[in-house]
Coordinates of C-alpha atoms and ligand atoms in Angstrom, one line a residue:
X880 CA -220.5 -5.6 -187.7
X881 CA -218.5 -3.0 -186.3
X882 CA -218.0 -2.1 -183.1
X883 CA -220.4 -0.1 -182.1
X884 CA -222.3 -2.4 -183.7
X885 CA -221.4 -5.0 -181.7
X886 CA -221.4 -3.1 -178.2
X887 CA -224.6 -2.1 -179.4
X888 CA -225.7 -6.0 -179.5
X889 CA -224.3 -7.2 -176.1
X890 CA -226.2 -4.1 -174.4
X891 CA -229.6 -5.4 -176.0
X892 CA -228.6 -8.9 -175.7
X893 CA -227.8 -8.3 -172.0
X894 CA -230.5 -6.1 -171.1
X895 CA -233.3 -9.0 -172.5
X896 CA -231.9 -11.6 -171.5
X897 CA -232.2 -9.9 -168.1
X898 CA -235.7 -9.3 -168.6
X899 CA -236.3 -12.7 -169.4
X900 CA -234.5 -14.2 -166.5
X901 CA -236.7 -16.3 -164.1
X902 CA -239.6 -13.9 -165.4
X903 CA -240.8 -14.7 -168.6
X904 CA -243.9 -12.5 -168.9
X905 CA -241.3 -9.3 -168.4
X906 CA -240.7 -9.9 -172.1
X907 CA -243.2 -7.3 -173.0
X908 CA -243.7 -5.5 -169.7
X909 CA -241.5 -4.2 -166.8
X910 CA -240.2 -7.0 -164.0
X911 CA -242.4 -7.5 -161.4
X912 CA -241.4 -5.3 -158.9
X913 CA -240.3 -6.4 -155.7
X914 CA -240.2 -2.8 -153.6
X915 CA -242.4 -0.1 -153.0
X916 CA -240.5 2.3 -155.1
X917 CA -240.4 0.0 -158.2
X918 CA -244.2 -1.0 -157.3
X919 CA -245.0 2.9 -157.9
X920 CA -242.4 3.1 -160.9
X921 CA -244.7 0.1 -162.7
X922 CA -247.8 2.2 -161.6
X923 CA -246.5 5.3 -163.2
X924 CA -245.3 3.6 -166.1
X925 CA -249.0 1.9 -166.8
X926 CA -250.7 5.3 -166.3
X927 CA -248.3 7.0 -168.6
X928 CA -249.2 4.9 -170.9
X929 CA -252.8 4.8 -170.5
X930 CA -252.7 8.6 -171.2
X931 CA -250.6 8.5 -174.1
X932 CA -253.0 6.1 -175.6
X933 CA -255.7 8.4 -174.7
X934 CA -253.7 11.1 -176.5
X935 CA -253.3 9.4 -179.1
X936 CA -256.8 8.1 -180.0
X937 CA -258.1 11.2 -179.2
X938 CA -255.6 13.0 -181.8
X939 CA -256.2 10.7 -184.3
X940 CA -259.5 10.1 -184.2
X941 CA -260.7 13.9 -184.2
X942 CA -257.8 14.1 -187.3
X943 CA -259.0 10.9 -189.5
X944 CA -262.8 11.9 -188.7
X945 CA -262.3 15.6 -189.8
X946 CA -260.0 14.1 -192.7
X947 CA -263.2 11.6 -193.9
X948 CA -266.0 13.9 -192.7
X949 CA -264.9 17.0 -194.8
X950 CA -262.8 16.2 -197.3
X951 CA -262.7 18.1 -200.9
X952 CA -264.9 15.6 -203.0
X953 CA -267.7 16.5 -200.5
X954 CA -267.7 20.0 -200.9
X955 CA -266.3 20.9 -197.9
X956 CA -265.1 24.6 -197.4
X957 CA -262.2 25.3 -195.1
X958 CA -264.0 27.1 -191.8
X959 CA -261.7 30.8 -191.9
X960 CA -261.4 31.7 -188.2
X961 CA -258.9 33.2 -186.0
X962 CA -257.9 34.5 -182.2
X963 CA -260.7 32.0 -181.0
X964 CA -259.9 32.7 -177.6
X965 CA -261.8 29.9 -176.3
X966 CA -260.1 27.5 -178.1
X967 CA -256.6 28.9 -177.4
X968 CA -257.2 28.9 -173.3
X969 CA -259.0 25.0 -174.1
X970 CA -255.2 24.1 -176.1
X971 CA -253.0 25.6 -173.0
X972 CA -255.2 24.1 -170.4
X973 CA -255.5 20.8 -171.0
X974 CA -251.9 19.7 -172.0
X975 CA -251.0 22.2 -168.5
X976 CA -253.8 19.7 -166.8
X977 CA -251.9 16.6 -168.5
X978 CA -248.3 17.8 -167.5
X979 CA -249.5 17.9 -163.7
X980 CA -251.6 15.2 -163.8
X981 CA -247.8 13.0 -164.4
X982 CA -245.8 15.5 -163.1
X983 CA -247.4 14.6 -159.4
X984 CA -246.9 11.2 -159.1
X985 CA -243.7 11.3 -160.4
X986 CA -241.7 14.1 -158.2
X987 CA -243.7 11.7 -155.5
X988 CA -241.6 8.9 -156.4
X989 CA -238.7 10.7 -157.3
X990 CA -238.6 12.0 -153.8
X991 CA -239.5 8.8 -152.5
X992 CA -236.4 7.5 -154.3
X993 CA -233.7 10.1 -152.9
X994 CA -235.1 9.5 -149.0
X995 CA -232.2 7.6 -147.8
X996 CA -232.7 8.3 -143.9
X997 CA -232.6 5.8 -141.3
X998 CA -231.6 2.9 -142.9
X999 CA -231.1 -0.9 -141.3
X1000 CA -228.1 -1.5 -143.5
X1001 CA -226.0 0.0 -145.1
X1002 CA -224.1 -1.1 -147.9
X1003 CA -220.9 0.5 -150.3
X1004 CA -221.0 -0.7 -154.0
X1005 CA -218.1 0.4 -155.6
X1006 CA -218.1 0.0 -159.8
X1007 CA -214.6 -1.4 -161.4
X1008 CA -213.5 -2.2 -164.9
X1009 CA -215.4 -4.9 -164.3
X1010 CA -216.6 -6.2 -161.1
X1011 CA -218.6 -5.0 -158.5
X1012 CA -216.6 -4.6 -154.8
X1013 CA -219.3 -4.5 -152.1
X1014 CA -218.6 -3.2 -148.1
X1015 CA -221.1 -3.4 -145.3
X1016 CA -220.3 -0.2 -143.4
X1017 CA -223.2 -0.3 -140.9
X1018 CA -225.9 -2.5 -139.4
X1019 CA -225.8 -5.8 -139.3
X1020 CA -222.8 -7.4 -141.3
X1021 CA -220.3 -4.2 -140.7
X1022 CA -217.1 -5.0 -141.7
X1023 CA -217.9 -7.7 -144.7
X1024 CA -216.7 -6.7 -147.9
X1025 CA -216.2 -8.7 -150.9
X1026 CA -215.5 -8.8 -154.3
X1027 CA -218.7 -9.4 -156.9
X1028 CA -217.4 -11.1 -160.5
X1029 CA -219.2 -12.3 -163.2
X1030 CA -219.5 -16.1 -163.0
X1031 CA -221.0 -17.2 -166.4
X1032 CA -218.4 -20.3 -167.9
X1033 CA -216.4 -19.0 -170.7
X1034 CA -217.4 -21.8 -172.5
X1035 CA -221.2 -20.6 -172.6
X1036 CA -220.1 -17.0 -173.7
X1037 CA -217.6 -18.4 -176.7
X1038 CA -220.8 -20.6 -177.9
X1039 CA -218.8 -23.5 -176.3
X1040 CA -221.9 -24.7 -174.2
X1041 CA -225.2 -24.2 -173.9
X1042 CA -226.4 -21.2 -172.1
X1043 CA -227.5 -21.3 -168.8
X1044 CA -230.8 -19.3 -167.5
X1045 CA -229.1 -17.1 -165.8
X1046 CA -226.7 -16.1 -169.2
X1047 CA -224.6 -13.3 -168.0
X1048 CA -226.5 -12.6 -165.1
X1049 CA -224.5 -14.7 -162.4
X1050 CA -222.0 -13.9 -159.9
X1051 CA -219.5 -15.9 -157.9
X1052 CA -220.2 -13.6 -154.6
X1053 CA -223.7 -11.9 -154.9
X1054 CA -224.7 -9.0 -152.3
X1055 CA -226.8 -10.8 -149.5
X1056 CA -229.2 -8.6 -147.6
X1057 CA -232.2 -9.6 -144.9
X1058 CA -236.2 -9.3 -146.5
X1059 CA -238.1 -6.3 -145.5
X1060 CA -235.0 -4.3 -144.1
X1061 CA -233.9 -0.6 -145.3
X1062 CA -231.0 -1.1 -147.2
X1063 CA -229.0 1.9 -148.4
X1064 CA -226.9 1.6 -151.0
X1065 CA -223.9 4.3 -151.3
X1066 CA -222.4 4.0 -154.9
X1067 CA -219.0 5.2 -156.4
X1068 CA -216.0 3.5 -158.3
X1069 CA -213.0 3.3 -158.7
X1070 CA -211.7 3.8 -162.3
X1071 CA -215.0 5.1 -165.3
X1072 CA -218.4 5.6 -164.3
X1073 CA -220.8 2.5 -164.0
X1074 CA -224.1 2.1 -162.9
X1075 CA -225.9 -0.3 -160.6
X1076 CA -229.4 -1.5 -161.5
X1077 CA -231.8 -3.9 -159.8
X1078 CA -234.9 -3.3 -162.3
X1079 CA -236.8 -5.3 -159.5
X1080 CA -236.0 -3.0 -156.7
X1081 CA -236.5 0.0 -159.1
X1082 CA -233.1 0.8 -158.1
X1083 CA -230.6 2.5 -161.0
X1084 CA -227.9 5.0 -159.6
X1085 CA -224.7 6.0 -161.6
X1086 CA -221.6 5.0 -159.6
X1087 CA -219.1 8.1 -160.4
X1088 CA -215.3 8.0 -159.5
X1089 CA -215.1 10.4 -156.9
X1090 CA -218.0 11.3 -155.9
X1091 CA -220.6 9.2 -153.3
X1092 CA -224.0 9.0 -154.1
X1093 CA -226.3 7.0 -152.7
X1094 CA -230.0 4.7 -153.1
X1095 CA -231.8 2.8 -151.3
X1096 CA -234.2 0.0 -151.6
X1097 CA -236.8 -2.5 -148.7
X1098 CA -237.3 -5.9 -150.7
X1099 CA -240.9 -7.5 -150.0
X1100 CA -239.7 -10.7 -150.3
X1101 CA -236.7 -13.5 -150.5
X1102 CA -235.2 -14.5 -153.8
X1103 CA -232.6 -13.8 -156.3
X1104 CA -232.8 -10.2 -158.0
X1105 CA -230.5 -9.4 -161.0
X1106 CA -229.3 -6.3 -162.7
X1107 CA -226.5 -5.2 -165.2
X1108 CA -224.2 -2.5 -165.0
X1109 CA -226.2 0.1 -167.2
X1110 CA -223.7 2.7 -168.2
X1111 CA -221.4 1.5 -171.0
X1112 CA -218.1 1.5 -168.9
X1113 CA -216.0 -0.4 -171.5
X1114 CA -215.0 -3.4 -172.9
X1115 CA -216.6 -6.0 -170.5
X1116 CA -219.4 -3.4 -169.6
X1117 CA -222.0 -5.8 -170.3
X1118 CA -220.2 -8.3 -168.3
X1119 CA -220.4 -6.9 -164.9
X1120 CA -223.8 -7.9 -163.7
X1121 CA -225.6 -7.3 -160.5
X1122 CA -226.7 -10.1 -158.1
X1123 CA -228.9 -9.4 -154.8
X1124 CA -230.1 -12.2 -152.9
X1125 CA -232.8 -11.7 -150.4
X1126 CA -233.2 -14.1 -147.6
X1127 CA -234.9 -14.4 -144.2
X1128 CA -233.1 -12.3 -141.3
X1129 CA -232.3 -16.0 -139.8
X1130 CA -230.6 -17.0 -143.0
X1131 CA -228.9 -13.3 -142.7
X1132 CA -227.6 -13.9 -139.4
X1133 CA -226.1 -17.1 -140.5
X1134 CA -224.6 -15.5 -143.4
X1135 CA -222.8 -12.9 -141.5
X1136 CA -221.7 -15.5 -139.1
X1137 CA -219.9 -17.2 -141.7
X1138 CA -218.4 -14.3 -143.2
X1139 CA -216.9 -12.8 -140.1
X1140 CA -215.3 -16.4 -139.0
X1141 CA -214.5 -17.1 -142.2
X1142 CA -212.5 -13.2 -142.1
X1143 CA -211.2 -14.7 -138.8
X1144 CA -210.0 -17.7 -140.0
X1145 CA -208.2 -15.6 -143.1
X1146 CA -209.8 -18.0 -145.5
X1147 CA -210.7 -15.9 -148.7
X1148 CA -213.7 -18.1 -149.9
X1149 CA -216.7 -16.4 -149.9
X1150 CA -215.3 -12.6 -149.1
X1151 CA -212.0 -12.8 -151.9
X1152 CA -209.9 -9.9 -152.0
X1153 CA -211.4 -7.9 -149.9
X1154 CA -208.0 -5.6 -149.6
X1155 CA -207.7 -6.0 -153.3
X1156 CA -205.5 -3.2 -154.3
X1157 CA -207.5 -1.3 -157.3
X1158 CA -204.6 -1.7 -159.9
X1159 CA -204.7 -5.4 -159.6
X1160 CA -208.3 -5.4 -159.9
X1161 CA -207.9 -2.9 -163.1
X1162 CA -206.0 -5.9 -164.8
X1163 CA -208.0 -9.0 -163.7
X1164 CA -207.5 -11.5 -165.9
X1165 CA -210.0 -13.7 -167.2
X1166 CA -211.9 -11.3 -169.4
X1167 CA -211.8 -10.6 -173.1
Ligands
CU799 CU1 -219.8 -0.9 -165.6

């Protein structure tokens, strides 16, 4: 296999087993969505569908009736007609009807997605070759930042070891943000473009060197949300997953405790590198 090929492979191999993870009737659907945004994304995506079924059945079934119903060996005689006004206003009008009909909901959401206003929190994810660095620049927490790396045992990616549930989708520092808060999500890195996605939270913004641009996302409730990197950033692209915990605002406050006296105390444990100069963090070892 070459290697495309073989990029090719990790991407799909990454992106289901992240489907899969902790959910494993999001094999053939979207994860179960965990914010309002990605609650109307899965609504969207179920009435698209409905109508493209529609579509479809309707298409074919007029097609294979008119194909049965009138073929040759009955002794059928093409109808010769042309400029048939009414059916020309009848096939602009109802794919026009269509188009709006999915056009509406989704600018909704869409603008739904890009209203980053008064947020509780917010948060800095910057993308590097290939780790995710995360700062909390406002709200409660300010001042954390931290370095997010994949934690999956090499063993379990060289076939070494069994894999674990979570295969590829585990970090040694996951972002930790309170339930039910506005968390916005300012994205950019710091060497190629990469991408941070929380299917979950409906979340999936390109993180572009140089420029800022930002998300947003309210969890409904506590647990562990995962994502990839979803723009093929290089070598260990599909090694640079995304981890979000969500946990009560007590178990927040807590957290932040610890991570400012643990910044006091200069211990790097659970906030490493946090002034990590960007060449260094170019060159990590431990992958390939
Ligand atoms: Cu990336």
């Amino acid at each position: 296999m070459g290697r495309a090929g073989r990029i090719a492979g990790l991407v799909l191999a990454s992106s289901v087993s992240l489907a899969q993870a902790e959910q494993p009737h999001a094999r053939y659907n979207l994860q179960q969505p965990v914010t309002g945004i990605a609650e109307q994304i899965n609504d969207m995506h179920t009435l698209m569908l409905v109508i493209c079924l529609l579509i479809f059945v309707g298409v074919f079934g007029v097609m294979f009736w008119a194909v049965f119903n009138h073929r040759k060996s009955k002794g059928a005689v093409a109808a010769h007609f042309h400029e048939n006004t009414a059916v020309e206003i009848a096939w602009t009008v109802i794919p026009v009807l269509i188009l709006l009909g999915m056009a509406w909901p989704a600018t909704k959401t869409v603008i739904a997605m890009k209203d980053t206003s008064n947020p509780d929190i917010t948060v800095k994810a910057t993308g590097y070759q290939w780790k995710w660095g995360y700062d909390y620049l406002q709200g409660e927490g300010e001042g954390i930042r931290f370095l997010s790396a994949l934690a999956t045992p090499r063993d379990q990616i060289e076939g070494g070891a069994p894999k674990g549930d979570a295969y590829l989708l585990e970090v040694d520092n996951p972002l930790v943000v309170p339930v039910g808060k506005k968390i916005r999500v300012l994205l950019t890195a710091n060497d190629v473009i990469h991408s941070w996605w929380v299917p979950a939270f409906g979340v999936k913004q390109d993180a572009i060197p140089g420029f800022i641009r930002d998300s947003w996302f309210r969890a409904d409730r506590e647990g562990t949300f995962r994502g990839n990197c979803a723009e093929l950033c290089g070598r260990d692209h599909g090694f640079m997953p995304v981890v979000v915990q969500v946990v009560s605002a007590e178990k927040y406050a807590a957290w932040v405790a610890e991570q400012k006296a643990r910044a006091a105390a200069g211990t790097p444990a659970a906030a490493p590198a946090a002034e990590a100069e960007p060449a260094r963090i170019a060159a990590a070892p431990g992958e390939g």
